[in-house]
Short mmCIF file of C-alpha atoms in Angstrom, two decimals:
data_model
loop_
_atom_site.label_atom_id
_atom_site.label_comp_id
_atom_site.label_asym_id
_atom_site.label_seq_id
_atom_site.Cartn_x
_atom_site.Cartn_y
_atom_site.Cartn_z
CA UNK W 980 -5.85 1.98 -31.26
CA UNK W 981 -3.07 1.84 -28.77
CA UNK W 982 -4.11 3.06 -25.31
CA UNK W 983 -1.98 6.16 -24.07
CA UNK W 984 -0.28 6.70 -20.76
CA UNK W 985 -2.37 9.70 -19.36
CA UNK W 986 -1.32 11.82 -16.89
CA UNK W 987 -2.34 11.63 -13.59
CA UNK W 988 -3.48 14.64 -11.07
CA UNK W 989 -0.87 15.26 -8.39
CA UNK W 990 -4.17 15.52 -6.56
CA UNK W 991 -4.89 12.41 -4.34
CA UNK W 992 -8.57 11.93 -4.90
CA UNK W 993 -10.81 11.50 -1.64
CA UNK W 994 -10.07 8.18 -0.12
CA UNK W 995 -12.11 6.50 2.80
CA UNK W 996 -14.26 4.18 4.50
CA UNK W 997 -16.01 4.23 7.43
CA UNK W 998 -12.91 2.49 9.08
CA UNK W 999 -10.13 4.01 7.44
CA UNK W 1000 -8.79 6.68 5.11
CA UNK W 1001 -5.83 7.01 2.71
CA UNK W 1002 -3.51 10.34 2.44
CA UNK W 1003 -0.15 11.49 1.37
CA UNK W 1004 2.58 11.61 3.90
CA UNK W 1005 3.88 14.77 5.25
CA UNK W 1006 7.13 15.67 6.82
CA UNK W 1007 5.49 15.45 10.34
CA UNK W 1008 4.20 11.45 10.02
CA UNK W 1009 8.03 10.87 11.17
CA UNK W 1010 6.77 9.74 15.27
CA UNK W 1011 3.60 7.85 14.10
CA UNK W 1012 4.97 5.96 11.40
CA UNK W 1013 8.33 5.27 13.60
CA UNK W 1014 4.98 2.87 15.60
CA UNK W 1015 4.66 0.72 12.68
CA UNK W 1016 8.18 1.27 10.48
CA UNK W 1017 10.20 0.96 13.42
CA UNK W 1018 8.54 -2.52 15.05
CA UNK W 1019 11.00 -5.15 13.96
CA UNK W 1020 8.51 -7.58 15.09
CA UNK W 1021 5.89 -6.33 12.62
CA UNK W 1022 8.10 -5.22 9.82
CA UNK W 1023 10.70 -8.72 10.52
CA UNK W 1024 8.81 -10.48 6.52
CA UNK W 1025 9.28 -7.05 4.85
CA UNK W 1026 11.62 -6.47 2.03
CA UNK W 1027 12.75 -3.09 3.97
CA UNK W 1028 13.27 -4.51 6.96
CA UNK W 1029 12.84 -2.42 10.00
CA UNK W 1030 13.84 1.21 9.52
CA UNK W 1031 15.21 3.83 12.32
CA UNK W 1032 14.87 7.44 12.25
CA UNK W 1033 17.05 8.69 9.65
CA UNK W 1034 15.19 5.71 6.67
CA UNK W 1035 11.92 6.77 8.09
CA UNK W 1036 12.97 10.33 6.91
CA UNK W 1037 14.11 9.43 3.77
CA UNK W 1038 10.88 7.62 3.14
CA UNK W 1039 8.52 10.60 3.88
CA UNK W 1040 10.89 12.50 1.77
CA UNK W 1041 10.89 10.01 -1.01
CA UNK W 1042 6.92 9.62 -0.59
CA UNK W 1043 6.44 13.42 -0.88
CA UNK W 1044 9.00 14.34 -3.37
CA UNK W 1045 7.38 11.35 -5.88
CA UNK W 1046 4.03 12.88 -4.86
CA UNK W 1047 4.87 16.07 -6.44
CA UNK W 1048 6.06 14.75 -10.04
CA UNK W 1049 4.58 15.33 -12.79
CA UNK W 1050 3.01 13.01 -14.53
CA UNK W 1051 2.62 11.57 -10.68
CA UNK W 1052 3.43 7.71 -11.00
CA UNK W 1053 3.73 6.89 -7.45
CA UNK W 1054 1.60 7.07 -4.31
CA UNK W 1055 3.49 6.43 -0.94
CA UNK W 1056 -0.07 6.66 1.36
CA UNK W 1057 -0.67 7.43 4.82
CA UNK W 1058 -3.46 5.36 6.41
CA UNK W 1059 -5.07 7.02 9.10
CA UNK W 1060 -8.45 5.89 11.40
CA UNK W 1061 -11.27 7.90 10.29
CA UNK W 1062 -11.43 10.92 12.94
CA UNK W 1063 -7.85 10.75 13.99
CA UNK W 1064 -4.99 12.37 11.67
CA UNK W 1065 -2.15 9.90 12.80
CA UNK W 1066 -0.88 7.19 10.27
CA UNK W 1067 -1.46 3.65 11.33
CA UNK W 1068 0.16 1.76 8.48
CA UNK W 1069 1.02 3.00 5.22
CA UNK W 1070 0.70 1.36 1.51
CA UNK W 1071 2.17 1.79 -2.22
CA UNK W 1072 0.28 2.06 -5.83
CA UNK W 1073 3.37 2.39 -8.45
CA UNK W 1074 1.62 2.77 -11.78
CA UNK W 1075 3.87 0.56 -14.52
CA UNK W 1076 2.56 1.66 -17.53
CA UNK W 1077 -1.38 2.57 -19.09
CA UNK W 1078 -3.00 -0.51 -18.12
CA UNK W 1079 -0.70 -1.82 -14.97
CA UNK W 1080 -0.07 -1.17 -11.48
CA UNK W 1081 2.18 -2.40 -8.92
CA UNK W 1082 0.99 -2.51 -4.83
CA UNK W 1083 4.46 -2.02 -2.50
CA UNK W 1084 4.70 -2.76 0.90
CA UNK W 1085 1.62 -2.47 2.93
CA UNK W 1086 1.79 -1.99 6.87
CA UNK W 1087 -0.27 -1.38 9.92
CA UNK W 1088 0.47 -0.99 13.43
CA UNK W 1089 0.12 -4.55 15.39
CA UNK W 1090 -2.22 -3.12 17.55
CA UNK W 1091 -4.70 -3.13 15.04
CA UNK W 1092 -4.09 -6.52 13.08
CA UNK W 1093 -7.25 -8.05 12.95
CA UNK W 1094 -9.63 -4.79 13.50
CA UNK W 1095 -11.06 -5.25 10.04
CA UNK W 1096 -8.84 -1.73 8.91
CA UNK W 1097 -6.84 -4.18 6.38
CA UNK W 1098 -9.64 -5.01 3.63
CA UNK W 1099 -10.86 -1.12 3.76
CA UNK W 1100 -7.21 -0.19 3.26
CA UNK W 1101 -6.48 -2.76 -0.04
CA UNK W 1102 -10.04 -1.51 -1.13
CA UNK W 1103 -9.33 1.88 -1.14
CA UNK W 1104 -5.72 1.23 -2.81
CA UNK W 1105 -7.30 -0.82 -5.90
CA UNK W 1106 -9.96 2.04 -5.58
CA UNK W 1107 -7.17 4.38 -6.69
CA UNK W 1108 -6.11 1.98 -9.37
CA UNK W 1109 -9.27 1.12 -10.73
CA UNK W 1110 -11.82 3.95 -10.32
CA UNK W 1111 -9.37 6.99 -10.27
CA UNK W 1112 -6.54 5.95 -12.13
CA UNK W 1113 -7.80 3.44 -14.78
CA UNK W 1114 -6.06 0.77 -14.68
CA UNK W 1115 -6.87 -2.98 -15.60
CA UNK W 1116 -4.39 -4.83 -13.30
CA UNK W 1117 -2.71 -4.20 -10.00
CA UNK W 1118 0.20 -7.02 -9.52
CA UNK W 1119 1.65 -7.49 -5.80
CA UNK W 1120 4.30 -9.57 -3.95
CA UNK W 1121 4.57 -10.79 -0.83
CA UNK W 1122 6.95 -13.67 1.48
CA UNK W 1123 5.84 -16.85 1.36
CA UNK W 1124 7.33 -17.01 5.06
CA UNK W 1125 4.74 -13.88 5.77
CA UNK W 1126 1.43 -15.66 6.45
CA UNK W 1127 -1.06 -12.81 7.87
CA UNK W 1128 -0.03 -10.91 4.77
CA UNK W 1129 -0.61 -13.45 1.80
CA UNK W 1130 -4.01 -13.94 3.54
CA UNK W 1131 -4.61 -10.10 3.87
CA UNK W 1132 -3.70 -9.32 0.50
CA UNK W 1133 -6.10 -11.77 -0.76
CA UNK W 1134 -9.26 -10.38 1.06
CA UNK W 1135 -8.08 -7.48 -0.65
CA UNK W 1136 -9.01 -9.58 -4.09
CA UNK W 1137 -5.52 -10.55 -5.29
CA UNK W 1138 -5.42 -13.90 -6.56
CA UNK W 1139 -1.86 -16.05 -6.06
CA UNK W 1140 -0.25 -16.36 -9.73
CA UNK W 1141 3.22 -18.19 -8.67
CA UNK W 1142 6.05 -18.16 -6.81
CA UNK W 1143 9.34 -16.61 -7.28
CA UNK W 1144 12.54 -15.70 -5.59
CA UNK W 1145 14.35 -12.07 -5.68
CA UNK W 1146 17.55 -10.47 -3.28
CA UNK W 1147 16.26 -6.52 -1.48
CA UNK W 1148 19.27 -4.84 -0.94
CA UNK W 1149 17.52 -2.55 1.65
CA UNK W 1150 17.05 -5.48 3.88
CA UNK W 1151 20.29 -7.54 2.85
CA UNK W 1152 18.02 -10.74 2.19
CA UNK W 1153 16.48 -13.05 -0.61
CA UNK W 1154 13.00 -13.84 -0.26
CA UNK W 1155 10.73 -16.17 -1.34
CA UNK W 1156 7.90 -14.54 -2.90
CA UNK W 1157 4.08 -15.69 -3.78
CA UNK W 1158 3.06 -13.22 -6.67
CA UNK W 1159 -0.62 -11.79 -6.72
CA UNK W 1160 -2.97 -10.02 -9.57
CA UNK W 1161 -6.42 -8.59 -9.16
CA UNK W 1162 -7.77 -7.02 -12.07
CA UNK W 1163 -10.80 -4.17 -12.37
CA UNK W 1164 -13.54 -6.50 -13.16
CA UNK W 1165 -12.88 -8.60 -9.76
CA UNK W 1166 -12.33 -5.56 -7.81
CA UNK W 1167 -15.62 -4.13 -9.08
CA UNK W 1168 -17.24 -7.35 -7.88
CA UNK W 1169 -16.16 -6.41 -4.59
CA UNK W 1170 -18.52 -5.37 -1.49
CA UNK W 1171 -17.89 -1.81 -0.72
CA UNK W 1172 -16.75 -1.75 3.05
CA UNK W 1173 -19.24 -0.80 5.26
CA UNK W 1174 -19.52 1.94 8.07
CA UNK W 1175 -17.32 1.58 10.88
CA UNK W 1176 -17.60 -2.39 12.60
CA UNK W 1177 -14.96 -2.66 14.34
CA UNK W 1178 -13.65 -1.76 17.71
CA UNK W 1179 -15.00 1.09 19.18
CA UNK W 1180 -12.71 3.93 18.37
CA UNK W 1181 -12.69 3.24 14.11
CA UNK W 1182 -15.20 5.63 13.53
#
């Protein structure tokens, strides 16, 4: 029997960790995620490229608009430190078809590169994907040239599948990309993140 495409809730399920927890964006995210959009230094490998005010808008509006479709295919997230409202970074599930999802762009604020928020973030993504959703693969992307995030995107599980090339209008630039797949069975395999670790403030 051929699986069928259900349709997901509009709802976004519960997601956290001690560390870190995953929401929708709302209109007023705009100053907070200017922090981690706006840093060319942090956003200089991404296929957006840095964004000023008026993309950051269109982005929340793009993120909250998708948010409310029906059957809901994408989720734009907010990530937020547990006990503090304010994005930090920000990551994409696009859900291809029954079995297959797609992670987008994943960012966090500089400041807390290293802080152990990353894993709890990708967890709670493929949590999404796996647990909620159903799926049995989540592909991803990333620039070869972009170091810290082909080695943060595989503590999140992905395994490297191959290289390949593509143009991003958004940014005006073709980049070199190292292509990524972690299915359910791997991600099941996977510690859950602990309670908060980090530096103090995470909890």
């Amino acid at each position: 029997m051929n699986r069928t495409l259900e349709q997901p809730s509009p709802t976004l399920p519960v997601l956290e960790t001690g560390r870190v927890r995953l929401r929708d964006h709302r209109p007023d995210d705009l100053g907070a995620m200017r922090l981690v959009w706006g840093d060319t230094e942090g956003m200089r490998h991404l296929s957006t490229g840095v964004m000023d005010d008026t993309r950051i808008r269109r982005k929340l509006d793009e993120a909250m608009a998708t948010a409310a479709e029906l059957p809901r295919r994408h989720y734009q997230l907010a990530a937020c430190l547990r006990g503090d409202d304010r994005p930090v970074g920000g990551i994409r599930l696009t859900v291809e078809d029954a079995t297959t999802g797609y992670a987008g762009v994943f960012t966090m604020a500089r400041n807390l590169r290293g802080s152990g928020c990353a894993p709890d973030i990708g967890w709670l993504m493929l949590k999404l994907a796996f647990a909620e959703l159903g799926l049995d693969r989540v592909r991803s992307m990333t620039s070869v040239a972009n170091t810290d995030a082909v080695r943060a995107i595989t503590r999140f599980g992905f395994t490297p599948t191959g290289e390949t090339e593509q143009y991003f209008p958004e940014a005006d630039t073709t980049m070199r990309l190292v292509t990524m797949e972690v299915r359910a069975d791997a991600w099941r395999a996977m510690p859950v993140p602990a309670g908060p670790a980090g530096p103090a403030g995470l909890s």
